[in-house]
CSV table of C-alpha atoms in Angstrom, one decimal:
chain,number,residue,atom,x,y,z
A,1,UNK,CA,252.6,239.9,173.7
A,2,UNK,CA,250.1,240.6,171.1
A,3,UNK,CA,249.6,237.4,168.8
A,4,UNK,CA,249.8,237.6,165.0
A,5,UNK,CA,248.1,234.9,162.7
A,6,UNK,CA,246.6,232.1,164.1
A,7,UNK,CA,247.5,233.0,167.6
A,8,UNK,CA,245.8,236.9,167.0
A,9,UNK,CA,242.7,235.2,165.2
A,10,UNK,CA,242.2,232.9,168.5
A,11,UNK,CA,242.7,236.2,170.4
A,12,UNK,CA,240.0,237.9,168.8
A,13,UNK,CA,237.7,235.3,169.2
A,14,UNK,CA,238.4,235.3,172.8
A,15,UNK,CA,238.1,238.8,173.4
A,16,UNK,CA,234.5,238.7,170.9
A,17,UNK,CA,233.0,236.5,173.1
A,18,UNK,CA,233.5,238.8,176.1
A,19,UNK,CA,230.4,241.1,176.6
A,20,UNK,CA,230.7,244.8,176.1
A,21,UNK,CA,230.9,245.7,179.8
A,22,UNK,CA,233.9,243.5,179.6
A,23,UNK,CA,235.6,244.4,177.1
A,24,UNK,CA,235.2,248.3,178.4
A,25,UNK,CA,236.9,246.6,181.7
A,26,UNK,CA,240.4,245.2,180.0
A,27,UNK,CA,240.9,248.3,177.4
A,28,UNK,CA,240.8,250.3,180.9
A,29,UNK,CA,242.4,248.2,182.5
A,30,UNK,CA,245.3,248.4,180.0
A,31,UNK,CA,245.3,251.8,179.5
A,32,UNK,CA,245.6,252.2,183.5
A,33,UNK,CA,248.4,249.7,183.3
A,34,UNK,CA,250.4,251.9,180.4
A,35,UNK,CA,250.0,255.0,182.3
A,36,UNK,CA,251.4,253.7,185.4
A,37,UNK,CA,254.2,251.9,183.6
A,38,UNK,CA,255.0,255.6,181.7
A,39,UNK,CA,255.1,257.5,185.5
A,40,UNK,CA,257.8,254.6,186.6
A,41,UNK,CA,255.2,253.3,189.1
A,42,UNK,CA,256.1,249.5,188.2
A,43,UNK,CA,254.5,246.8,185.5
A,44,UNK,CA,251.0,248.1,186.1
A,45,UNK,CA,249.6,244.8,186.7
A,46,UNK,CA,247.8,245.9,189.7
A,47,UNK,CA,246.1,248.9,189.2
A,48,UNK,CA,245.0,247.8,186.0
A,49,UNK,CA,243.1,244.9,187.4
A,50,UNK,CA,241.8,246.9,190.3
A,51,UNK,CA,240.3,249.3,187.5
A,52,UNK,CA,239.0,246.7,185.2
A,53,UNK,CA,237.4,245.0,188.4
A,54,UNK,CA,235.9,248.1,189.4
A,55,UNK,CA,234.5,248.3,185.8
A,56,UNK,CA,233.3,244.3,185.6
A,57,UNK,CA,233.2,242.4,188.8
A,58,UNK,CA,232.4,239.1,187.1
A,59,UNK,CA,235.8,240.1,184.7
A,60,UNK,CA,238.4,237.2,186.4
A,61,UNK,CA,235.6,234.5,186.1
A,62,UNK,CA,235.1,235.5,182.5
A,63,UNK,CA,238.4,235.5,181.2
A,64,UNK,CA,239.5,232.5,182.9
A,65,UNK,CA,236.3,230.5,181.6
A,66,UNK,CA,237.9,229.0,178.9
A,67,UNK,CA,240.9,228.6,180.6
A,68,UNK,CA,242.0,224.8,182.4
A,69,UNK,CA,243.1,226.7,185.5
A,70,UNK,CA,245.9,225.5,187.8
A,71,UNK,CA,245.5,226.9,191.3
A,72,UNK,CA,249.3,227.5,193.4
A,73,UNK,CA,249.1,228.9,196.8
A,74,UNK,CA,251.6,228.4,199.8
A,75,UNK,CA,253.9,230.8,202.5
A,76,UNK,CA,256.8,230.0,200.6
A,77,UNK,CA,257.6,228.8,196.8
A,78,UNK,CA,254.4,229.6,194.9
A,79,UNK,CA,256.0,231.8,192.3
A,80,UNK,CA,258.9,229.5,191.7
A,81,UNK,CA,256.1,226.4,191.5
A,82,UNK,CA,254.2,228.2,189.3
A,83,UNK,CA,257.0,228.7,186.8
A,84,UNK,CA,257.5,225.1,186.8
A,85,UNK,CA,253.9,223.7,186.3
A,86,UNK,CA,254.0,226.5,183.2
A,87,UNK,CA,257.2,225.2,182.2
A,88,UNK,CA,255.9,221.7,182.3
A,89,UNK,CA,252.0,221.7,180.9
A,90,UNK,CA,253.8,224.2,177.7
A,91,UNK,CA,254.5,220.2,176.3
A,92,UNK,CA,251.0,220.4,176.6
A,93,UNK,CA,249.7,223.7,175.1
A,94,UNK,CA,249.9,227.5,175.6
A,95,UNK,CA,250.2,228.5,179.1
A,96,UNK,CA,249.1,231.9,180.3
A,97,UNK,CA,250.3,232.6,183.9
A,98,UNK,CA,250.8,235.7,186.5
A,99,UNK,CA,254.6,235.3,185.8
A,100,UNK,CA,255.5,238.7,188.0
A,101,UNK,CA,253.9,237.2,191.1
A,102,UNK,CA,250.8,239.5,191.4
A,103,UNK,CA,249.0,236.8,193.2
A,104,UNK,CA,245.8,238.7,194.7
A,105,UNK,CA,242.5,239.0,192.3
A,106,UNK,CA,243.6,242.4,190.8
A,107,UNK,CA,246.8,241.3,189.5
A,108,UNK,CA,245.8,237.7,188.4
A,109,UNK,CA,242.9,239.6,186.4
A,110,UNK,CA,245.8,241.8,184.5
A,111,UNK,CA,247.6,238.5,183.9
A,112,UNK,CA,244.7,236.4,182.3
A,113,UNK,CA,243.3,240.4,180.3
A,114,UNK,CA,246.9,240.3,178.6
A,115,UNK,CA,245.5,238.3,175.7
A,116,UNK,CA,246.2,235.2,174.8
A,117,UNK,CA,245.5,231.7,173.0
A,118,UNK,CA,246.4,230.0,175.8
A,119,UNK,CA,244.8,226.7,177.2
A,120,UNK,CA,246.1,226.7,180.6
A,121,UNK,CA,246.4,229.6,182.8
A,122,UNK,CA,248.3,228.8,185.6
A,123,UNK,CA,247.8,231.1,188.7
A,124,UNK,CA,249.9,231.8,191.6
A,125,UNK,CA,247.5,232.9,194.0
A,126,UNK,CA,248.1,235.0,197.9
A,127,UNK,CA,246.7,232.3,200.8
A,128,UNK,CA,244.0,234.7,201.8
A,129,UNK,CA,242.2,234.7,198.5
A,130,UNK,CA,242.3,231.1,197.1
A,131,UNK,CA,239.0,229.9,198.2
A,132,UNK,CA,237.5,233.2,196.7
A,133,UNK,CA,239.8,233.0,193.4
A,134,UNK,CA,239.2,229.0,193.4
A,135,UNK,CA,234.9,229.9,192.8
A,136,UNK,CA,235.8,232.1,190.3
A,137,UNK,CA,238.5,230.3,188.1
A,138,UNK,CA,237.2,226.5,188.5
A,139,UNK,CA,240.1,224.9,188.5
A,140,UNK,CA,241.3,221.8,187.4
A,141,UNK,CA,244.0,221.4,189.8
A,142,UNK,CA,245.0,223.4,193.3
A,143,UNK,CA,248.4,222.7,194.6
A,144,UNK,CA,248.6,223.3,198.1
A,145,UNK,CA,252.7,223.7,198.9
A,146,UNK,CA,252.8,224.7,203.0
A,147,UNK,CA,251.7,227.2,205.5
A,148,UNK,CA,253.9,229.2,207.8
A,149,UNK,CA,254.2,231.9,209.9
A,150,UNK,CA,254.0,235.1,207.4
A,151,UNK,CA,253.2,238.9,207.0
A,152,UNK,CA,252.6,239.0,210.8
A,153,UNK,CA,250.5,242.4,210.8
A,154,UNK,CA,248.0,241.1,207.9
A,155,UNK,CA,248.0,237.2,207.7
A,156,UNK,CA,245.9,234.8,209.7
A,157,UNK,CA,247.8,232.8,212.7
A,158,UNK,CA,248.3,230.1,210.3
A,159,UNK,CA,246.0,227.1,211.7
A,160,UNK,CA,243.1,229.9,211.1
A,161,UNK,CA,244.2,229.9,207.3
A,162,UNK,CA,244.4,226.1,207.2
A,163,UNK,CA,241.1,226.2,208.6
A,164,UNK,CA,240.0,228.4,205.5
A,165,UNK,CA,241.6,226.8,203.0
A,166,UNK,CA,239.6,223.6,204.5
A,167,UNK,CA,236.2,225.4,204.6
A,168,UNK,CA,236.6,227.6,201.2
A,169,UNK,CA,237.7,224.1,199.5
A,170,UNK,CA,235.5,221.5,200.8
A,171,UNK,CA,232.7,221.7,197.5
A,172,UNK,CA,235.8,222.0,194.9
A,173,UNK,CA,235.9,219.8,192.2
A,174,UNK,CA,239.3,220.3,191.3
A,175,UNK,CA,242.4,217.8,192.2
A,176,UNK,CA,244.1,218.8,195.6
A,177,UNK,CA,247.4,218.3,195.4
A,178,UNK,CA,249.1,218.8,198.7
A,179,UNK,CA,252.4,218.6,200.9
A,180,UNK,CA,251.8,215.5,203.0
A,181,UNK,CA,254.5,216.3,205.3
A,182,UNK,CA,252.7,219.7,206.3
A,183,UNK,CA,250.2,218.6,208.7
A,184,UNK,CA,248.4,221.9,208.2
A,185,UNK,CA,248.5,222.0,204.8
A,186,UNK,CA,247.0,218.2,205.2
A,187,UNK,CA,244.4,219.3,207.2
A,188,UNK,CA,243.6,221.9,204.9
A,189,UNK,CA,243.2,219.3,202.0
A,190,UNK,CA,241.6,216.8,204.1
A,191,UNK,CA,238.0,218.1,203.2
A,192,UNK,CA,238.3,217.9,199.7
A,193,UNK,CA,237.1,214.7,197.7
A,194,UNK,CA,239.9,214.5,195.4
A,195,UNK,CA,243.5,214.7,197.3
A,196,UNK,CA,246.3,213.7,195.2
A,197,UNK,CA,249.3,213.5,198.2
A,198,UNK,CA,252.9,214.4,197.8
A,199,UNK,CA,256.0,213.9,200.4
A,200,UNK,CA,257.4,217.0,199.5
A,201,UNK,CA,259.6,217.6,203.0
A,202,UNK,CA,259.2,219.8,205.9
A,203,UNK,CA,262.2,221.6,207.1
A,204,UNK,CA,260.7,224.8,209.3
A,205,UNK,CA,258.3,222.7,211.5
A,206,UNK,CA,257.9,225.4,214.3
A,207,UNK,CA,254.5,226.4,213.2
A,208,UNK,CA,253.0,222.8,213.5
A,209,UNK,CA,253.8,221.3,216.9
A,210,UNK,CA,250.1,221.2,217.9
A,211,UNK,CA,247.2,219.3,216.0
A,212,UNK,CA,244.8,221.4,213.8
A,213,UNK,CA,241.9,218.9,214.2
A,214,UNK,CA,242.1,218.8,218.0
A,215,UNK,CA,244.7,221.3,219.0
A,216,UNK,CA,247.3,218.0,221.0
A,217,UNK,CA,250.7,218.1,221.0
A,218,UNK,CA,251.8,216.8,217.6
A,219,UNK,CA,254.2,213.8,217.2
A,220,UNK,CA,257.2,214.2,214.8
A,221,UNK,CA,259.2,211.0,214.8
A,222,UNK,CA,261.7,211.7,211.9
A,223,UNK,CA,259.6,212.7,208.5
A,224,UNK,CA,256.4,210.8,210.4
A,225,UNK,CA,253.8,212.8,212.3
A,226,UNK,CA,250.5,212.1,214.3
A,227,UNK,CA,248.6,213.0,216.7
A,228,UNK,CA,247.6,210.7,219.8
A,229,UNK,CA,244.8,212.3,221.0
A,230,UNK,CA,242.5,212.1,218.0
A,231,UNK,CA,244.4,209.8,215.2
A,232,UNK,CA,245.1,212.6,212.6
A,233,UNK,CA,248.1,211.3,211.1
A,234,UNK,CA,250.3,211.8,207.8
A,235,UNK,CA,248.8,210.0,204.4
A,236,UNK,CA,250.1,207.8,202.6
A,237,UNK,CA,251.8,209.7,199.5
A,238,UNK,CA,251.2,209.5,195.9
A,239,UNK,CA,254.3,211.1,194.8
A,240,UNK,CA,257.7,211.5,196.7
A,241,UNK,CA,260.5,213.2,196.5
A,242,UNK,CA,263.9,211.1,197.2
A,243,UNK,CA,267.1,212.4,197.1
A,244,UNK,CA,267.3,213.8,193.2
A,245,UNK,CA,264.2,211.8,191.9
A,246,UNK,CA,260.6,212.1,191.7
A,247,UNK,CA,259.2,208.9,192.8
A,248,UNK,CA,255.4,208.7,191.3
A,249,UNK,CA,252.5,206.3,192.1
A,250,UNK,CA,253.8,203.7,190.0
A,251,UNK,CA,256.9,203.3,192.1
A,252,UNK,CA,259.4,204.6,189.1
A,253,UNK,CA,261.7,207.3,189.7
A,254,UNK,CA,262.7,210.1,187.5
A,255,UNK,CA,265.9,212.3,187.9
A,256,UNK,CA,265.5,216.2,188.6
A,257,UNK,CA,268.2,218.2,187.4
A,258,UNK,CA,267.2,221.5,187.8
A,259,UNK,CA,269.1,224.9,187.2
A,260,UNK,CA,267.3,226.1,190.5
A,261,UNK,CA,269.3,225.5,193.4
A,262,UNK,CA,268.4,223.9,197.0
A,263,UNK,CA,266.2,221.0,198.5
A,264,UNK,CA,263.3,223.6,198.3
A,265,UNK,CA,263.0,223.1,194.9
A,266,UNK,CA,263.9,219.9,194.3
A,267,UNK,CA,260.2,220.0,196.3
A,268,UNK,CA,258.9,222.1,194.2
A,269,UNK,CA,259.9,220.3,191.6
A,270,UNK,CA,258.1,217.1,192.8
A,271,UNK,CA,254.9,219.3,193.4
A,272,UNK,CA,254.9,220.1,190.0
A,273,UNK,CA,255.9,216.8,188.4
A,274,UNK,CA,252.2,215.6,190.1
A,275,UNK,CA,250.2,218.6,188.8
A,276,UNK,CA,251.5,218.0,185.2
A,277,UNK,CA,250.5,214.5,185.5
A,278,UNK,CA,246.9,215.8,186.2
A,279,UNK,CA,246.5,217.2,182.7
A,280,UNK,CA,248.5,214.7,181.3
A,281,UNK,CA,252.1,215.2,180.8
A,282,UNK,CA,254.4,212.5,182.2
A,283,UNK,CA,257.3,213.0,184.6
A,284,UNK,CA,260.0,212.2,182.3
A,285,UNK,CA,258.7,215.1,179.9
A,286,UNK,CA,257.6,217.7,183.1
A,287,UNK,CA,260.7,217.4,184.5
A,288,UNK,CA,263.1,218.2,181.1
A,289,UNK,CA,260.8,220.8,180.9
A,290,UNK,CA,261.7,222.3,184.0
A,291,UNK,CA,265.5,222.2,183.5
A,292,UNK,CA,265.0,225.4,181.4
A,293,UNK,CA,264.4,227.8,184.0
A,294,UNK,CA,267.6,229.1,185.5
A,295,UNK,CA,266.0,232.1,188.0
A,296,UNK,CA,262.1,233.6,188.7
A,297,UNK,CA,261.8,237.0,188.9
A,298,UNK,CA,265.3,237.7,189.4
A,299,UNK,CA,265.5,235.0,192.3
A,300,UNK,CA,268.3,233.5,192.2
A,301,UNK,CA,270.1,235.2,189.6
A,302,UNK,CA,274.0,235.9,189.7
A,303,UNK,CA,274.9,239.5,188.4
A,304,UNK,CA,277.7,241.2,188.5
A,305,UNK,CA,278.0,244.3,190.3
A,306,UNK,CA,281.2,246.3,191.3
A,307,UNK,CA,283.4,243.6,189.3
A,308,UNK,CA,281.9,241.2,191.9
A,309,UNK,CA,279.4,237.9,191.5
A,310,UNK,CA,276.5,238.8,193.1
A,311,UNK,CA,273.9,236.2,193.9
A,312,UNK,CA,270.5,237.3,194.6
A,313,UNK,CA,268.4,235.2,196.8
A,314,UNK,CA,264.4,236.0,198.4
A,315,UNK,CA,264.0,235.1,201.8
A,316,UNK,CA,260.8,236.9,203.9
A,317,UNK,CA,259.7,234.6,206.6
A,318,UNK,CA,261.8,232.3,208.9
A,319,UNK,CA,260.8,229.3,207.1
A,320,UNK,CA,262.6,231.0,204.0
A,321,UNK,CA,265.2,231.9,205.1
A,322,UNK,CA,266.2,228.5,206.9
A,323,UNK,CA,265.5,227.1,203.2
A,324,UNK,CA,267.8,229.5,201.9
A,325,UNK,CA,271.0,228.9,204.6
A,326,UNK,CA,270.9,225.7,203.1
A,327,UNK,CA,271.5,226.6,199.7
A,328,UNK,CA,274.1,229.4,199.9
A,329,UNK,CA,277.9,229.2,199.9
A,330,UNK,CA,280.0,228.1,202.8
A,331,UNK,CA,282.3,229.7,205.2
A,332,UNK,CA,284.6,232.5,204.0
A,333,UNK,CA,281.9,233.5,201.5
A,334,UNK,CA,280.6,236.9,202.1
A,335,UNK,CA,276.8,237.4,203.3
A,336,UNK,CA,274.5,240.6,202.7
A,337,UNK,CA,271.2,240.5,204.6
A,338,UNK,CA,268.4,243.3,203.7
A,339,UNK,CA,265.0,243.6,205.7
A,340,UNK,CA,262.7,246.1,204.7
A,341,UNK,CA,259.1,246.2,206.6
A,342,UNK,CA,256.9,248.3,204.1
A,343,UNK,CA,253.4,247.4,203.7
A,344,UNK,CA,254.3,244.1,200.9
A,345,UNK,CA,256.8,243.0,203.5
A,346,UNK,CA,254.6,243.0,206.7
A,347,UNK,CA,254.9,246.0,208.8
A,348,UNK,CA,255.8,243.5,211.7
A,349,UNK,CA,259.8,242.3,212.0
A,350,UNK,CA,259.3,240.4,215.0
A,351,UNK,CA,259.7,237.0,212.8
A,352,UNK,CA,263.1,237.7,212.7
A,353,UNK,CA,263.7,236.3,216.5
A,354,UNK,CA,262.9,233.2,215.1
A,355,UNK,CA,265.4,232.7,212.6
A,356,UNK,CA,267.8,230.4,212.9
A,357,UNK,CA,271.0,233.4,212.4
A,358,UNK,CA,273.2,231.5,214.0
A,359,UNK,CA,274.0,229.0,211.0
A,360,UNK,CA,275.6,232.5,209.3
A,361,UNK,CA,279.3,232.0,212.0
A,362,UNK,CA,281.6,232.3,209.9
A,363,UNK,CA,280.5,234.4,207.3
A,364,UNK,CA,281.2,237.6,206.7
A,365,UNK,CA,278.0,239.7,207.1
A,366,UNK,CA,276.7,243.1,206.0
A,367,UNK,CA,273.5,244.2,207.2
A,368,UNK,CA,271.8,246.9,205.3
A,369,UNK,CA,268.1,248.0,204.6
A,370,UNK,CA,265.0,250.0,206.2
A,371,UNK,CA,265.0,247.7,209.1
A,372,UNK,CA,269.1,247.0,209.5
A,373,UNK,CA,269.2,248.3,213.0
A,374,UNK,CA,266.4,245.6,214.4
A,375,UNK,CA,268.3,242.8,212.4
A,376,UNK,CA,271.5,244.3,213.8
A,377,UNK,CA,270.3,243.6,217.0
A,378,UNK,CA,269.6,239.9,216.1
A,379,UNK,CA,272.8,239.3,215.0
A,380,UNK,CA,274.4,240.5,218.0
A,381,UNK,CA,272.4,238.3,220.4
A,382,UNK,CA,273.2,235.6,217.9
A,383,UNK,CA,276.9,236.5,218.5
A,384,UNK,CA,277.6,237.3,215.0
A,385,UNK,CA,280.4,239.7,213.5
A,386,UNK,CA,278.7,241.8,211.3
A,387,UNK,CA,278.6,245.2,209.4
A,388,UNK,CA,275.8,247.8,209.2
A,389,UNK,CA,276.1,249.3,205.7
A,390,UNK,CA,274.2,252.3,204.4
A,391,UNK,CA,274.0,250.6,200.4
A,392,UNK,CA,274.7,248.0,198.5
A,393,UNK,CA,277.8,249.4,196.8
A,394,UNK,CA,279.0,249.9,200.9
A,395,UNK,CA,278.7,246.1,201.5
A,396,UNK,CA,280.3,244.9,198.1
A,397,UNK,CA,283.5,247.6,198.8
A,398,UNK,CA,284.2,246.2,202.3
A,399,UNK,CA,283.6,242.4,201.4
A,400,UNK,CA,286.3,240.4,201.1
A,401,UNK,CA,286.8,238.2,197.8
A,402,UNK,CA,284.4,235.8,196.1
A,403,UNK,CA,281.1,235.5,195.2
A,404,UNK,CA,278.9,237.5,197.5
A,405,UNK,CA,275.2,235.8,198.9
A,406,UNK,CA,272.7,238.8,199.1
A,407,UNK,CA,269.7,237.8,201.2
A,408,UNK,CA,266.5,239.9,201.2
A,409,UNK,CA,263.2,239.9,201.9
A,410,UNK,CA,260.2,241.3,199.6
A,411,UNK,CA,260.7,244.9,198.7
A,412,UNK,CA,264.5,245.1,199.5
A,413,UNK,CA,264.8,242.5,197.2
A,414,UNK,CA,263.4,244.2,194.4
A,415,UNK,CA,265.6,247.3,195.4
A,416,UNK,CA,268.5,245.2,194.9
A,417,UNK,CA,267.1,244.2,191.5
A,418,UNK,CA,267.0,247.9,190.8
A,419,UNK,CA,270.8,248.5,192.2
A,420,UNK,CA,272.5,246.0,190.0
A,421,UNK,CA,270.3,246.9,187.1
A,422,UNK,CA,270.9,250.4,186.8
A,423,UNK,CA,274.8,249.9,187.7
């Protein structure tokens, strides 16, 4: 939002120092932004930081130059991390982040054009594009959460992205801070000169079995791993997460009591807890910080819909939605599962052989979306009772009673969003 006083005065100064090409590039930007907002094609965010690129190639460098920049990238929990580390470093100053989850260049340029006094920005930012968004932001910190299988049709096989993020990183200056349980996400780090290490857990290992350094079969002895062949092995962690605390270097541990629920986050959680501490802001503080945020973009959220509780969860890879079983309701409670595979879900549905649907017996389950009849088909082979419904008022009608756990992945997600918002 537009600042008045003070804040509008350190805007201004901001925007001055911009050069004229620049500032040509945001006031298109915007206005590209406004007109898509006006023909109901979404927040904007992206075409207006396609436009303003197009107009300034240099723009994300420039408007992040006075920024300290905190880098989030991962398969799974970037956007809710990056709430948290904005939650946390606001003890700290003003925070500008990419709230909505735009995470490539175009919509992280919109984010940091919005105008602002801020002296962080934090940036959630797609695992394809960190090493090029890292040279142009110089950040202070990069938190490195996991890598899994994703996006089948356009992502990397995921050691080739390790191997990326371990080549495009290798010069940074900025403090890693990385998932020591991951091994790829340790490789990853491994090249970097400053690695702070977290034991954030690992519960979807099935995309590292094999060692990224030498390609052997990977040992997994409880939260341990190593490799025999070459001696690549897990580090020693800064930070841990145990049970409902933060653990940090010192050896004192500091409760979590989030409004976010699930093991996932009380990861995410501990992630963040050590990226505040790089700027300054100690655990106790971080962490009271965090308590505030009760959902992210809708995830999580219960709304009612019908006359029934709806809980809406995001799950779009297997290593979601095994996070996700964990979390929900138990037996009788009522499941609804929505695939879509549009071009921001991946094209490619064969990921969902390798969920785990079989922890859904004894739920009742309503299967709906673009893609219902090649989840149906899952389902079935997982030897689950199950309905195909045509909508989401279908599913809720036939449920039976209690709160109802809808499951879906990127875009049928936000349709459910758009469902229980216009009800």
């Amino acid at each position: 939002m537009p600042g008045t006083g003070s804040e509008a005065a350190a805007t201004g100064a901001r925007d001055s120092s911009l050069p004229a090409r620049s500032k040509l590039a945001v006031t298109a930007g915007k206005m590209a932004a406004a007109a898509s907002r006006t023909v109901g094609r979404g927040s904007g965010s992206v075409i207006g930081g396609k436009v303003a690129l197009k107009l300034d190639p240099d723009l994300l460098a420039r408007l992040a130059d006075h920024l300290d920049v905190v880098l989030v990238s991962a398969t799974n929990g970037k956007t809710t991390t990056t709430r948290l580390i904005a939650e946390a470093l606001g003890a700290a100053g003003p925070v500008i982040s990419n709230a909505l989850g735009a995470n490539m260049p175009a919509g992280i340029t919109a984010a940091l054009a919005g105008g602002s006094d801020a002296r962080y920005g934090v940036i959630e930012v797609d695992e394809k594009y960190l090493a090029g968004v890292a040279r142009d932001t110089r950040p202070k910190a990069i938190a490195l959460l996991n890598l899994s299988r994703d996006q089948l049709d356009r992502a990397a096989e995921t050691r080739m992205l390790a191997e990326r993020w371990r080549e495009g990183l290798k010069d940074t200056e900025a403090v890693i801070i990385a998932n020591a349980d991951d091994p790829l996400v340790t490789w990853a780090a491994s090249s970097c000169q400053r690695v702070v290490w977290v034991a954030a857990g690992q519960a979807w290992k099935e995309d590292a079995w094999s060692c990224p350094s030498c390609g052997g079969v990977m040992q997994r002895p409880g939260d341990d791993w190593f490799c025999q062949e070459c001696g690549f092995r897990r580090p020693q962690p800064h930070w841990a997460l145990q049970g409902s605390h933060v653990i940090d270097p010192n050896g004192a541990a500091w409760p979590i009591q989030l409004q976010l629920p699930g093991r996932a986050n009380l990861a995410n959680a501990t992630s963040s807890a050590a990226v505040a501490a790089v700027f300054g802001v100690p655990p106790q503080v971080a962490l009271e910080r965090m308590q505030s945020v009760s959902a992210v973009a809708g995830r999580y959220d219960v709304v009612n819909y019908q006359g029934r509780d709806v809980r809406l969860l995001l799950a779009k890879n297997p290593a979601g939605w095994l996070e996700t079983f964990s979390l929900i309701d138990g037996p009788p409670t009522p499941v609804i599962l929505s695939v879509n595979a549009l071009d921001a879900d991946g094209t490619d549905t064969s990921w969902l052989w390798d969920v785990d649907y079989e922890r859904l017996h004894g739920h009742p389950v309503f299967v709906m979306g673009q893609r219902r009849l090649d989840l149906a088909v899952r389902l079935e082979v997982a030897g689950l009772q199950f309905h195909v419904v045509e909508s989401l008022e279908e599913a809720v009608r036939m449920a039976p009673p209690g709160r109802i756990e809808a499951i879906a992945n990127y875009t049928a997600f936000q349709q459910l969003r758009k469902v229980v918002a216009g009800a």
